[in-house]
Amino acid sequence: PPPPPPPRPRLGCYFCSDVVAPANSMTRRTLDQQCTVSRPGLAMVASALAVELAVTVLHHEHGAEADADVPAEAAQAATCDESPLGVVPHQIRGALSFFRTDCMLGRAFGKCTACSATVTDAYAARGFDFLLDAFNGGDYLEELTGLAQMHREAEAALEDVGFFEDDEDEAMSE
């Protein structure tokens, strides 16, 4: 087989694109607001896409080591030289309200609450105790990864800028 492509930055997991820790997405939400496969028939669409993605990766010349195609570049390419079945997307996100699916590429986030080195190292060191802390502490993962500190710094920066001070003063004077 040909040599693998040069390394690129690590691809992110599903949670790398979030700046909050995973939470219960089912509580106090309507069926269409839940971020799970919830609409009737959608499970079949998701499973069909998963099968197509798996087969594409299996037939790619680099197999499981295949890097994700950049969506903009892939859209411009008439053919894909590395896979006979087309491009290899990193993520496929669907928006049923628009009847659309989008292929996206996301890089790993250093403060990810699922796959960052901070989380994986803590799990390796503490095992089940780490899991208990994550399950029982609502903000444990955000504090551990530094997301909570990032949120505090962002809030402080917004307060320093004073974008909303004029609006509040006008609303109070009316």
Coordinates of C-alpha atoms in Angstrom, one line a residue:
P1 CA 0.0 0.0 0.0
P2 CA 1.1 3.6 -0.5
P3 CA 2.6 5.5 2.4
P4 CA 0.0 7.3 4.6
P5 CA -0.6 11.0 3.9
P6 CA 1.4 13.6 6.0
P7 CA -0.2 14.1 9.4
R8 CA -2.7 16.9 9.8
P9 CA -4.1 18.3 13.0
R10 CA -6.2 15.8 14.9
L11 CA -9.8 15.6 14.0
G12 CA -12.3 16.4 16.7
C13 CA -15.0 14.3 18.1
Y14 CA -18.7 15.1 18.2
F15 CA -18.3 17.2 21.3
C16 CA -15.3 19.2 20.2
S17 CA -17.6 21.7 18.5
D18 CA -19.4 22.4 21.8
V19 CA -18.3 24.9 24.4
V20 CA -20.4 23.3 27.1
A21 CA -20.2 19.9 28.8
P22 CA -22.7 17.2 27.6
A23 CA -26.0 17.3 29.5
N24 CA -29.3 15.7 29.4
S25 CA -30.7 16.6 26.0
M26 CA -34.1 15.0 26.6
T27 CA -35.3 17.0 29.6
R28 CA -37.8 19.8 29.1
R29 CA -37.5 19.8 25.3
T30 CA -40.0 19.1 22.6
L31 CA -39.3 16.1 20.4
D32 CA -37.9 18.2 17.6
Q33 CA -35.5 20.1 19.9
Q34 CA -33.9 17.0 21.4
C35 CA -30.4 16.5 19.9
T36 CA -30.8 12.8 19.4
V37 CA -32.2 10.7 16.6
S38 CA -35.8 11.1 17.6
R39 CA -38.1 11.7 14.7
P40 CA -39.8 8.6 13.3
G41 CA -37.8 7.3 10.3
L42 CA -34.7 9.3 11.0
A43 CA -32.9 6.3 12.6
M44 CA -33.0 4.6 9.2
V45 CA -31.5 7.7 7.5
A46 CA -28.8 7.9 10.1
S47 CA -28.0 4.2 9.9
A48 CA -27.9 4.3 6.1
L49 CA -25.4 7.2 6.2
A50 CA -23.3 5.3 8.8
V51 CA -23.2 2.3 6.5
E52 CA -22.2 4.4 3.5
L53 CA -19.5 6.1 5.5
A54 CA -18.1 2.8 6.8
V55 CA -18.0 1.3 3.4
T56 CA -16.3 4.4 2.0
V57 CA -13.6 4.2 4.7
L58 CA -13.1 0.5 4.1
H59 CA -12.6 1.1 0.4
H60 CA -10.3 4.1 0.9
E61 CA -6.6 3.3 0.1
H62 CA -5.6 4.4 3.6
G63 CA -8.6 2.6 5.3
A64 CA -9.2 3.7 8.9
E65 CA -6.2 6.1 8.6
A66 CA -8.0 8.1 5.9
D67 CA -8.0 11.8 6.6
A68 CA -11.3 13.6 6.2
D69 CA -11.8 15.5 3.0
V70 CA -12.3 19.2 3.3
P71 CA -15.9 19.9 2.2
A72 CA -15.1 22.9 0.1
E73 CA -12.3 21.1 -1.7
A74 CA -14.3 17.9 -2.1
A75 CA -17.2 19.9 -3.7
Q76 CA -14.9 21.3 -6.3
A77 CA -13.3 17.9 -7.1
A78 CA -15.1 16.0 -9.9
T79 CA -13.6 12.7 -8.8
C80 CA -11.8 11.4 -5.7
D81 CA -8.5 9.7 -6.5
E82 CA -8.1 8.0 -3.1
S83 CA -11.5 6.4 -2.7
P84 CA -13.5 4.8 -5.4
L85 CA -16.7 5.7 -3.5
G86 CA -16.1 9.4 -3.2
V87 CA -15.1 11.8 -0.5
V88 CA -14.7 10.8 3.2
P89 CA -16.5 13.3 5.3
H90 CA -15.5 13.9 8.9
Q91 CA -19.0 14.7 10.2
I92 CA -22.4 14.5 8.6
R93 CA -24.9 16.8 10.3
G94 CA -28.5 16.9 9.4
A95 CA -31.1 19.6 9.6
L96 CA -34.5 18.0 9.1
S97 CA -36.2 21.3 9.3
F98 CA -34.4 22.2 6.0
F99 CA -34.3 18.7 4.6
R100 CA -30.5 19.0 4.3
T101 CA -27.3 17.2 5.3
D102 CA -24.0 18.9 5.5
C103 CA -20.5 17.4 5.5
M104 CA -18.2 19.2 8.0
L105 CA -14.7 19.0 9.2
G106 CA -13.8 19.9 12.7
R107 CA -10.4 19.9 14.4
A108 CA -9.9 18.7 17.9
F109 CA -10.6 21.3 20.7
G110 CA -8.0 21.3 23.5
K111 CA -10.7 21.8 26.1
C112 CA -13.1 19.1 24.8
T113 CA -15.0 17.5 27.6
A114 CA -14.9 14.1 25.8
C115 CA -11.6 13.6 24.0
S116 CA -9.1 16.2 25.2
A117 CA -5.8 15.0 26.7
T118 CA -6.9 16.4 30.1
V119 CA -10.0 14.1 30.1
T120 CA -8.3 11.0 28.7
D121 CA -5.3 11.4 31.1
A122 CA -7.7 11.8 34.1
Y123 CA -9.6 8.8 33.1
A124 CA -6.4 6.7 32.7
A125 CA -5.2 7.8 36.1
R126 CA -8.5 7.6 38.1
G127 CA -10.7 5.1 36.2
F128 CA -14.1 4.6 37.7
D129 CA -13.6 7.3 40.3
F130 CA -13.2 9.8 37.4
L131 CA -16.4 8.5 35.9
L132 CA -18.3 8.9 39.2
D133 CA -17.1 12.5 39.5
A134 CA -18.1 13.3 35.9
F135 CA -21.6 11.7 36.4
N136 CA -22.3 13.2 39.8
G137 CA -20.7 16.7 39.4
G138 CA -22.6 18.9 37.0
D139 CA -19.7 21.1 36.2
Y140 CA -16.8 18.7 36.9
L141 CA -15.8 18.3 33.3
E142 CA -16.0 22.0 32.5
E143 CA -13.8 22.8 35.5
L144 CA -11.4 20.0 34.7
T145 CA -10.9 21.0 31.1
G146 CA -10.8 24.7 31.6
L147 CA -14.1 25.4 29.9
A148 CA -15.5 27.0 33.0
Q149 CA -12.5 29.4 33.3
M150 CA -12.9 30.2 29.6
H151 CA -16.6 31.0 30.2
R152 CA -15.7 33.2 33.2
E153 CA -13.1 35.1 31.1
A154 CA -15.5 35.6 28.2
E155 CA -18.2 36.9 30.6
A156 CA -15.6 39.3 32.2
A157 CA -14.5 40.5 28.8
L158 CA -18.1 41.2 27.8
E159 CA -18.6 43.2 31.0
D160 CA -15.5 45.2 30.3
V161 CA -16.5 46.1 26.8
G162 CA -19.9 47.4 27.9
F163 CA -21.9 46.6 24.8
F164 CA -25.1 46.4 26.7
E165 CA -24.8 49.3 29.1
D166 CA -26.5 51.8 26.8
D167 CA -29.5 49.5 26.2
E168 CA -30.0 48.9 29.9
D169 CA -29.8 52.6 30.7
E170 CA -32.3 53.5 28.0
A171 CA -34.7 50.7 29.2
M172 CA -34.6 52.0 32.8
S173 CA -35.2 55.6 31.8
E174 CA -38.4 54.7 29.8

